[in-house]
CSV table of C-alpha atoms and ligand atoms in Angstrom, one decimal:
chain,number,residue,atom,x,y,z
A,24,UNK,CA,0.2,-0.1,0.3
A,25,UNK,CA,1.4,3.7,-0.7
A,26,UNK,CA,2.7,5.4,2.5
A,27,UNK,CA,1.6,8.4,0.4
A,28,UNK,CA,-1.8,8.9,-1.2
A,29,UNK,CA,-3.3,12.3,-3.1
A,30,UNK,CA,-6.7,12.0,-3.2
A,31,UNK,CA,-9.2,14.7,-4.9
A,32,UNK,CA,-12.4,14.7,-3.6
A,33,UNK,CA,-16.1,16.8,-4.3
A,34,UNK,CA,-18.9,18.0,-2.2
A,35,UNK,CA,-23.1,18.8,-4.4
A,36,UNK,CA,-25.0,17.1,-1.7
A,37,UNK,CA,-26.6,20.7,-0.4
A,38,UNK,CA,-26.1,24.1,-1.7
A,39,UNK,CA,-21.6,23.7,-1.7
A,40,UNK,CA,-20.4,22.7,-4.5
A,41,UNK,CA,-16.5,21.7,-3.9
A,42,UNK,CA,-13.4,19.8,-4.8
A,43,UNK,CA,-10.8,20.0,-2.9
A,44,UNK,CA,-7.3,17.8,-3.3
A,45,UNK,CA,-5.6,16.4,0.1
A,46,UNK,CA,-2.5,14.4,0.8
A,47,UNK,CA,-1.4,12.5,3.3
A,48,UNK,CA,1.8,10.4,4.2
A,49,UNK,CA,1.3,7.6,7.2
A,50,UNK,CA,2.7,8.9,10.7
A,51,UNK,CA,2.7,12.8,9.1
A,52,UNK,CA,-0.3,15.2,9.3
A,53,UNK,CA,-2.8,15.4,6.3
A,54,UNK,CA,-2.1,18.8,4.2
A,55,UNK,CA,-5.1,20.1,3.0
A,56,UNK,CA,-3.6,21.3,-1.1
A,57,UNK,CA,-7.0,23.1,-1.9
A,58,UNK,CA,-10.1,23.8,-0.6
A,59,UNK,CA,-12.6,25.2,-2.7
A,60,UNK,CA,-16.2,26.4,-1.9
A,61,UNK,CA,-18.7,27.2,-4.7
A,62,UNK,CA,-21.5,29.3,-1.8
A,63,UNK,CA,-25.4,29.2,-3.2
A,64,UNK,CA,-27.0,32.0,-0.9
A,65,UNK,CA,-27.6,33.7,-3.2
A,66,UNK,CA,-29.6,31.6,-5.4
A,67,UNK,CA,-31.7,30.5,-2.8
A,68,UNK,CA,-32.5,33.3,-1.2
A,69,UNK,CA,-35.4,34.8,-2.7
A,70,UNK,CA,-36.9,31.7,-2.1
A,71,UNK,CA,-36.9,31.1,1.6
A,72,UNK,CA,-35.1,28.5,1.6
A,73,UNK,CA,-33.3,25.6,-1.1
A,74,UNK,CA,-34.9,25.2,-4.3
A,75,UNK,CA,-34.1,22.0,-5.5
A,76,UNK,CA,-33.5,22.1,-9.2
A,77,UNK,CA,-32.0,25.0,-9.1
A,78,UNK,CA,-29.1,23.6,-6.5
A,79,UNK,CA,-29.0,20.1,-9.4
A,80,UNK,CA,-28.8,23.1,-11.9
A,81,UNK,CA,-26.1,24.6,-10.1
A,82,UNK,CA,-23.6,22.1,-8.9
A,83,UNK,CA,-23.6,20.9,-12.6
A,84,UNK,CA,-22.6,24.5,-14.3
A,85,UNK,CA,-19.8,24.1,-11.2
A,86,UNK,CA,-18.6,21.4,-10.1
A,87,UNK,CA,-16.1,21.3,-13.5
A,88,UNK,CA,-15.2,24.8,-12.6
A,89,UNK,CA,-14.2,24.3,-8.8
A,90,UNK,CA,-12.5,20.6,-10.1
A,91,UNK,CA,-10.4,23.1,-12.0
A,92,UNK,CA,-9.6,25.5,-9.4
A,93,UNK,CA,-9.1,22.6,-6.9
A,94,UNK,CA,-6.1,21.4,-9.2
A,95,UNK,CA,-4.5,24.8,-10.0
A,96,UNK,CA,-4.2,26.1,-6.7
A,97,UNK,CA,-3.0,22.6,-5.5
A,98,UNK,CA,-0.3,22.4,-8.7
A,99,UNK,CA,-1.3,19.7,-9.8
A,100,UNK,CA,-2.9,17.7,-12.9
A,101,UNK,CA,-4.6,14.5,-12.7
A,102,UNK,CA,-2.0,12.4,-12.6
A,103,UNK,CA,-0.4,12.8,-9.7
A,104,UNK,CA,-3.9,11.8,-7.7
A,105,UNK,CA,-3.9,8.6,-6.7
A,106,UNK,CA,-8.0,8.4,-6.7
A,107,UNK,CA,-11.0,10.3,-7.0
A,108,UNK,CA,-13.3,10.2,-3.9
A,109,UNK,CA,-17.1,12.0,-4.1
A,110,UNK,CA,-20.5,12.5,-2.2
A,111,UNK,CA,-22.3,10.4,-3.7
A,112,UNK,CA,-25.6,10.6,-0.6
A,113,UNK,CA,-27.5,11.0,1.6
A,114,UNK,CA,-28.5,14.3,-0.2
A,115,UNK,CA,-30.5,16.3,-3.0
A,116,UNK,CA,-30.1,13.9,-5.4
A,117,UNK,CA,-30.1,16.5,-8.2
A,118,UNK,CA,-26.9,17.6,-7.1
A,119,UNK,CA,-25.7,14.1,-5.8
A,120,UNK,CA,-26.5,13.0,-9.0
A,121,UNK,CA,-24.6,15.7,-10.9
A,122,UNK,CA,-21.2,15.1,-8.7
A,123,UNK,CA,-21.6,11.1,-9.4
A,124,UNK,CA,-21.3,11.9,-12.6
A,125,UNK,CA,-18.8,14.2,-12.6
A,126,UNK,CA,-16.6,12.2,-10.7
A,127,UNK,CA,-17.7,8.7,-12.8
A,128,UNK,CA,-16.8,10.5,-15.7
A,129,UNK,CA,-13.3,12.7,-14.5
A,130,UNK,CA,-12.8,8.3,-13.5
A,131,UNK,CA,-13.0,6.7,-16.8
A,132,UNK,CA,-10.8,9.4,-18.7
A,133,UNK,CA,-7.5,9.7,-15.8
A,134,UNK,CA,-8.3,5.6,-15.3
A,135,UNK,CA,-8.3,7.2,-11.8
A,136,UNK,CA,-10.0,4.6,-8.8
A,137,UNK,CA,-13.1,6.1,-7.8
A,138,UNK,CA,-14.4,6.2,-4.2
A,139,UNK,CA,-18.2,7.0,-3.3
A,140,UNK,CA,-18.3,9.1,0.0
A,141,UNK,CA,-20.9,9.1,2.6
A,142,UNK,CA,-21.3,12.8,3.0
A,143,UNK,CA,-22.4,12.3,7.3
A,144,UNK,CA,-19.4,10.5,7.5
A,145,UNK,CA,-17.5,12.9,5.6
A,146,UNK,CA,-17.9,15.1,8.4
A,147,UNK,CA,-17.5,12.2,11.4
A,148,UNK,CA,-14.4,11.4,10.1
A,149,UNK,CA,-13.3,15.5,10.0
A,150,UNK,CA,-11.4,15.1,13.4
A,151,UNK,CA,-8.7,12.9,12.0
A,152,UNK,CA,-8.1,15.2,9.3
A,153,UNK,CA,-7.8,17.8,10.9
A,154,UNK,CA,-6.3,16.3,14.8
A,155,UNK,CA,-5.5,13.0,13.9
A,156,UNK,CA,-8.1,11.8,16.8
A,157,UNK,CA,-8.2,8.3,17.5
A,158,UNK,CA,-11.0,6.4,16.7
A,159,UNK,CA,-13.5,5.2,19.0
A,160,UNK,CA,-15.2,9.2,19.7
A,161,UNK,CA,-18.2,10.7,20.1
A,162,UNK,CA,-19.1,12.9,17.6
A,163,UNK,CA,-22.0,16.2,17.1
A,164,UNK,CA,-23.2,16.5,13.7
A,165,UNK,CA,-25.1,19.8,14.4
A,166,UNK,CA,-26.5,21.5,10.8
A,167,UNK,CA,-29.3,23.3,8.6
A,168,UNK,CA,-29.4,19.5,7.7
A,169,UNK,CA,-28.0,16.6,9.7
A,170,UNK,CA,-28.4,16.7,13.9
A,171,UNK,CA,-26.8,13.4,15.1
A,172,UNK,CA,-25.0,12.0,18.0
A,173,UNK,CA,-22.3,8.7,16.5
A,174,UNK,CA,-20.0,7.2,18.2
A,175,UNK,CA,-16.9,6.8,15.3
A,176,UNK,CA,-15.3,3.7,15.5
A,177,UNK,CA,-14.0,3.1,12.1
A,178,UNK,CA,-13.9,4.7,9.0
A,179,UNK,CA,-17.0,2.5,8.1
A,180,UNK,CA,-18.0,1.9,11.7
A,181,UNK,CA,-21.1,4.0,13.3
A,182,UNK,CA,-23.0,3.8,16.4
A,183,UNK,CA,-25.8,6.5,16.1
A,184,UNK,CA,-27.1,6.8,19.4
A,185,UNK,CA,-29.6,9.9,18.9
A,186,UNK,CA,-30.9,12.4,17.0
A,187,UNK,CA,-33.3,14.7,15.6
A,188,UNK,CA,-36.7,13.1,15.0
A,189,UNK,CA,-37.9,16.8,13.6
A,190,UNK,CA,-36.0,19.5,12.2
A,191,UNK,CA,-32.4,19.7,13.1
A,192,UNK,CA,-31.3,22.6,14.8
A,193,UNK,CA,-29.6,24.7,12.4
A,194,UNK,CA,-33.0,25.1,9.9
A,195,UNK,CA,-34.9,25.8,13.4
A,196,UNK,CA,-32.8,28.9,13.6
A,197,UNK,CA,-32.4,30.1,10.4
A,198,UNK,CA,-37.2,29.4,10.3
A,199,UNK,CA,-36.5,31.8,14.1
A,200,UNK,CA,-34.5,34.1,12.1
A,201,UNK,CA,-37.6,34.0,9.2
A,202,UNK,CA,-40.0,34.7,11.7
A,203,UNK,CA,-38.7,37.3,13.3
A,204,UNK,CA,-37.4,39.6,10.3
A,205,UNK,CA,-33.9,38.7,10.6
A,206,UNK,CA,-31.2,37.7,7.9
A,207,UNK,CA,-30.4,34.2,6.3
A,208,UNK,CA,-28.7,32.5,6.8
A,209,UNK,CA,-30.3,32.4,10.2
A,210,UNK,CA,-27.9,30.6,12.4
A,211,UNK,CA,-25.2,34.2,12.9
A,212,UNK,CA,-28.5,36.3,13.4
A,213,UNK,CA,-30.0,34.4,15.7
A,214,UNK,CA,-26.6,34.3,18.3
A,215,UNK,CA,-25.6,38.0,18.0
A,216,UNK,CA,-29.7,39.4,18.9
A,217,UNK,CA,-30.0,37.1,21.3
A,218,UNK,CA,-26.7,38.8,23.2
A,219,UNK,CA,-28.1,41.4,23.5
A,220,UNK,CA,-31.7,39.8,25.4
A,221,UNK,CA,-33.0,37.9,28.3
A,222,UNK,CA,-32.3,35.1,28.1
A,223,UNK,CA,-35.4,34.1,31.2
A,224,UNK,CA,-38.5,36.5,29.8
A,225,UNK,CA,-40.0,33.7,27.6
A,226,UNK,CA,-40.3,30.1,29.1
A,227,UNK,CA,-39.7,27.9,26.2
A,228,UNK,CA,-39.4,24.5,25.6
A,229,UNK,CA,-37.1,22.0,26.3
A,230,UNK,CA,-38.3,19.1,24.4
A,231,UNK,CA,-37.8,15.3,24.9
A,232,UNK,CA,-35.7,16.0,28.5
A,233,UNK,CA,-37.8,14.3,30.3
A,234,UNK,CA,-37.2,11.0,28.2
A,235,UNK,CA,-34.8,9.2,28.2
A,236,UNK,CA,-32.2,8.8,25.3
A,237,UNK,CA,-30.3,11.4,23.0
A,238,UNK,CA,-33.1,12.3,20.8
A,239,UNK,CA,-34.2,15.5,19.8
A,240,UNK,CA,-36.7,17.4,18.3
A,241,UNK,CA,-36.8,21.6,17.2
A,242,UNK,CA,-39.8,22.1,15.4
A,243,UNK,CA,-42.3,22.4,18.2
A,244,UNK,CA,-38.8,25.2,20.6
A,245,UNK,CA,-39.8,26.6,16.6
A,246,UNK,CA,-43.3,26.8,16.7
A,247,UNK,CA,-43.1,27.6,20.5
A,248,UNK,CA,-41.0,31.3,19.8
A,249,UNK,CA,-43.4,32.0,16.5
A,250,UNK,CA,-46.8,31.3,18.8
A,251,UNK,CA,-45.1,34.4,21.1
A,252,UNK,CA,-44.6,36.4,18.7
A,253,UNK,CA,-47.7,36.4,16.6
A,254,UNK,CA,-49.0,37.3,20.5
A,255,UNK,CA,-46.6,40.1,20.7
A,256,UNK,CA,-47.7,41.2,17.3
A,257,UNK,CA,-51.2,41.2,18.3
A,258,UNK,CA,-50.3,43.2,21.8
A,259,UNK,CA,-48.5,45.6,20.3
A,260,UNK,CA,-48.6,46.2,16.4
A,261,UNK,CA,-45.8,45.0,15.1
A,262,UNK,CA,-42.1,43.5,17.7
A,263,UNK,CA,-39.8,45.9,19.8
A,264,UNK,CA,-36.6,45.4,19.2
A,265,UNK,CA,-35.6,44.5,22.9
A,266,UNK,CA,-39.1,41.5,21.9
A,267,UNK,CA,-36.6,40.6,18.5
A,268,UNK,CA,-34.1,40.3,21.2
A,269,UNK,CA,-35.7,38.3,23.7
A,270,UNK,CA,-37.0,36.0,21.5
A,271,UNK,CA,-34.0,34.3,20.7
A,272,UNK,CA,-32.5,34.4,23.4
A,273,UNK,CA,-35.4,32.4,24.5
A,274,UNK,CA,-35.1,29.9,21.8
A,275,UNK,CA,-31.0,29.3,22.0
A,276,UNK,CA,-31.4,29.6,25.9
A,277,UNK,CA,-33.3,26.5,25.3
A,278,UNK,CA,-31.6,24.8,22.0
A,279,UNK,CA,-28.1,25.1,24.3
A,280,UNK,CA,-30.1,23.5,27.6
A,281,UNK,CA,-31.7,20.5,25.1
A,282,UNK,CA,-27.2,19.7,23.4
A,283,UNK,CA,-25.8,20.2,26.6
A,284,UNK,CA,-28.7,17.5,28.5
A,285,UNK,CA,-28.8,15.0,25.7
A,286,UNK,CA,-25.1,15.4,25.2
A,287,UNK,CA,-24.0,14.3,28.4
A,288,UNK,CA,-26.6,11.2,27.9
A,289,UNK,CA,-24.3,10.5,24.4
A,290,UNK,CA,-21.2,11.2,26.5
A,291,UNK,CA,-22.2,8.1,29.3
A,292,UNK,CA,-23.2,6.0,26.6
A,293,UNK,CA,-19.9,6.2,25.3
A,294,UNK,CA,-17.7,6.1,28.1
A,295,UNK,CA,-19.1,2.8,29.3
A,296,UNK,CA,-17.1,1.4,26.1
A,297,UNK,CA,-14.8,2.4,27.5
A,298,UNK,CA,-12.6,5.0,25.1
A,299,UNK,CA,-8.4,4.8,26.5
A,300,UNK,CA,-8.8,8.8,25.7
A,301,UNK,CA,-12.6,9.9,25.5
A,302,UNK,CA,-13.3,12.8,23.1
A,303,UNK,CA,-16.0,14.0,21.4
A,304,UNK,CA,-15.1,16.2,18.3
A,305,UNK,CA,-18.7,19.0,17.5
A,306,UNK,CA,-19.6,19.3,13.9
A,307,UNK,CA,-21.8,21.5,11.2
A,308,UNK,CA,-22.6,24.7,10.7
A,309,UNK,CA,-24.5,25.4,14.1
A,310,UNK,CA,-20.9,24.2,16.0
A,311,UNK,CA,-19.7,28.0,15.0
A,312,UNK,CA,-22.5,28.9,17.9
A,313,UNK,CA,-20.8,30.3,20.5
A,314,UNK,CA,-23.6,29.8,23.4
A,315,UNK,CA,-23.9,25.8,22.0
A,316,UNK,CA,-19.7,25.6,22.0
A,317,UNK,CA,-19.6,27.0,25.9
A,318,UNK,CA,-22.5,24.8,26.8
A,319,UNK,CA,-21.0,21.6,25.6
A,320,UNK,CA,-17.1,22.7,26.4
A,321,UNK,CA,-18.6,22.4,30.1
A,322,UNK,CA,-20.5,19.1,30.1
A,323,UNK,CA,-17.2,17.3,28.8
A,324,UNK,CA,-14.8,18.8,30.5
A,325,UNK,CA,-16.8,18.3,33.9
A,326,UNK,CA,-16.5,14.5,32.0
A,327,UNK,CA,-12.9,14.4,32.1
A,328,UNK,CA,-13.1,14.4,28.2
A,329,UNK,CA,-10.9,16.9,25.9
A,330,UNK,CA,-13.3,18.9,23.3
A,331,UNK,CA,-12.4,18.9,19.9
A,332,UNK,CA,-13.9,21.4,17.1
A,333,UNK,CA,-12.4,21.9,14.2
A,334,UNK,CA,-12.0,25.3,11.8
A,335,UNK,CA,-15.4,27.0,11.4
A,336,UNK,CA,-14.6,25.9,6.4
A,337,UNK,CA,-14.1,22.0,7.7
A,338,UNK,CA,-16.9,21.7,10.4
A,339,UNK,CA,-19.6,23.6,7.0
A,340,UNK,CA,-19.2,21.6,4.1
A,341,UNK,CA,-16.1,21.3,2.0
A,342,UNK,CA,-14.7,19.3,-0.7
A,343,UNK,CA,-11.3,18.2,2.4
A,344,UNK,CA,-13.5,15.9,4.9
A,345,UNK,CA,-14.7,13.9,0.8
A,346,UNK,CA,-11.5,13.7,-0.1
A,347,UNK,CA,-9.9,12.9,3.7
A,348,UNK,CA,-12.6,9.9,3.7
A,349,UNK,CA,-11.9,8.8,1.0
A,350,UNK,CA,-8.0,8.2,2.1
A,351,UNK,CA,-9.4,6.3,4.5
A,352,UNK,CA,-11.5,4.1,2.7
A,353,UNK,CA,-8.3,3.9,-0.5
A,354,UNK,CA,-6.5,2.7,2.7
A,355,UNK,CA,-9.5,0.3,3.4
A,356,UNK,CA,-9.3,-0.8,-0.1
A,357,UNK,CA,-13.4,0.4,-0.3
A,358,UNK,CA,-13.0,1.5,-4.0
A,359,UNK,CA,-16.4,1.4,-5.6
A,360,UNK,CA,-16.7,1.2,-9.6
A,361,UNK,CA,-19.1,2.8,-12.5
A,362,UNK,CA,-21.8,1.8,-11.2
A,363,UNK,CA,-22.0,3.4,-8.1
A,364,UNK,CA,-25.4,4.9,-6.9
A,365,UNK,CA,-26.4,8.5,-5.8
A,366,UNK,CA,-28.7,7.6,-2.8
A,367,UNK,CA,-30.7,10.5,-1.4
A,368,UNK,CA,-31.3,8.0,1.9
A,369,UNK,CA,-27.7,6.6,3.4
A,370,UNK,CA,-28.0,6.3,6.8
A,371,UNK,CA,-24.7,5.7,9.1
A,372,UNK,CA,-25.8,2.8,11.0
A,373,UNK,CA,-27.3,0.9,9.1
A,374,UNK,CA,-28.0,-1.3,12.2
A,375,UNK,CA,-30.7,1.6,14.1
A,376,UNK,CA,-33.4,2.5,12.8
A,377,UNK,CA,-33.2,5.6,9.8
A,378,UNK,CA,-34.6,8.9,11.2
A,379,UNK,CA,-37.6,10.2,10.6
A,380,UNK,CA,-38.6,13.8,10.0
A,381,UNK,CA,-36.9,15.5,6.3
A,382,UNK,CA,-34.7,18.3,6.7
A,383,UNK,CA,-33.6,20.9,4.3
A,384,UNK,CA,-31.0,18.7,2.5
A,385,UNK,CA,-34.5,16.1,2.4
A,386,UNK,CA,-35.1,13.0,4.9
A,387,UNK,CA,-33.1,12.9,7.1
A,388,UNK,CA,-30.0,9.5,7.2
B,417,KG4,O1,-23.0,22.7,8.1
B,417,KG4,P1,-23.7,24.3,7.6
B,417,KG4,O2,-23.0,24.6,6.9
B,417,KG4,O3,-24.9,23.2,5.9
B,417,KG4,C1,-25.6,21.9,6.3
B,417,KG4,O4,-26.9,22.7,6.7
B,417,KG4,O5,-24.9,21.6,6.0
B,417,KG4,O6,-24.9,24.8,8.1
B,417,KG4,C2,-25.4,25.8,7.8
B,417,KG4,C3,-26.5,25.3,9.2
B,417,KG4,C4,-27.5,26.9,8.6
B,417,KG4,O7,-29.4,26.4,9.3
B,417,KG4,C5,-27.1,27.7,9.4
B,417,KG4,O8,-27.6,28.8,9.7
B,417,KG4,C6,-26.3,27.5,10.8
B,417,KG4,O9,-25.4,26.1,9.8
B,417,KG4,N1,-26.3,28.5,10.9
B,417,KG4,C7,-26.0,28.7,12.3
B,417,KG4,C8,-24.7,29.7,13.4
B,417,KG4,N2,-23.4,29.5,11.8
B,417,KG4,C9,-24.3,28.9,11.2
B,417,KG4,N3,-26.5,28.0,14.0
B,417,KG4,C10,-26.6,29.0,14.8
B,417,KG4,N4,-25.5,29.4,15.5
B,417,KG4,C11,-24.7,29.7,14.8
B,417,KG4,N5,-24.2,30.9,14.3
B,418,ZN,ZN1,-23.5,18.5,5.4
């Protein structure tokens, strides 16, 4: 097996068209030689959410361009690569298909091996790319499309301890922002409003805390915010600046409490393994939220574990995580061929039942 691998990774499962080149030599830290992400926020802004058909067309248009940019940045040609890795699901099927077809074309043209990557595995393996974390570690994947606790035991060995049964938290942040007239993506806007608000003014629910286990729910919480908002508008003819800040602060405090308690439960389950060096890793756009990070840090440190939060650009959707997962699968001899299929649903943990609900990325995997 080659000691050094250089892999091109493609990602197009949601609203980012991305390509990256990652190189790894056994025993050394991985190098991200290029990591190009082309976001589609502008294309969907007018619709208040991602329009799958627009996303798929934009991916089809941009994939060639991001690949070319990534190779130029890495100063490489196809003959310098060892393989091509591509997100083959889960996600919006049009985007995933665009990526898989592009990767197949590149693999056929260059003669390079093809590796189909589960998008969630890309996120889940990122702490090994950034921090060389050893298996098994606990991970919370929390974004606009995903929310789950996973014990990551190997390149293709994941145990899901729980996740959202309805909305993903990022979706809830985005919807709360929309109902309060704040810009999209809603997470950063709600966070900055929350900093000016009183988290105790409104008594929002902490869904599923009274039930055992690590499953979460954010849809009822979002509706509770909507109800308060409507009452305030009825009373005052509109939302006052302080009302908006207090609603954001109350909503965010509820999310922080839910994450803190569910993370404590997931950690206790993980610690039973027991791992040699307990580690908890975060990924996904919502991991950017400082209040959530702080809440989680307290829980993790109290339990004597280490918390790993990769840089934000590698927490959100990107090609480097796909290239890295490709490196791991290449080393494990897990190759694909031209029969590789695009899968809108693809649970990481094939034993536990698939999650219910559907987010902006389509059905939760
Ligand atoms: O991982 P990501 O870039 O894309 C996917 O959803 O796959 O996550 C985007 C989500 C959006 O819903 C956005 O509102 C949320 O992450 N987000 C945040 C913050 N920054 C981004 N949510 C809460 N607080 C933030 N600071
Ligand atoms: Zn993602």
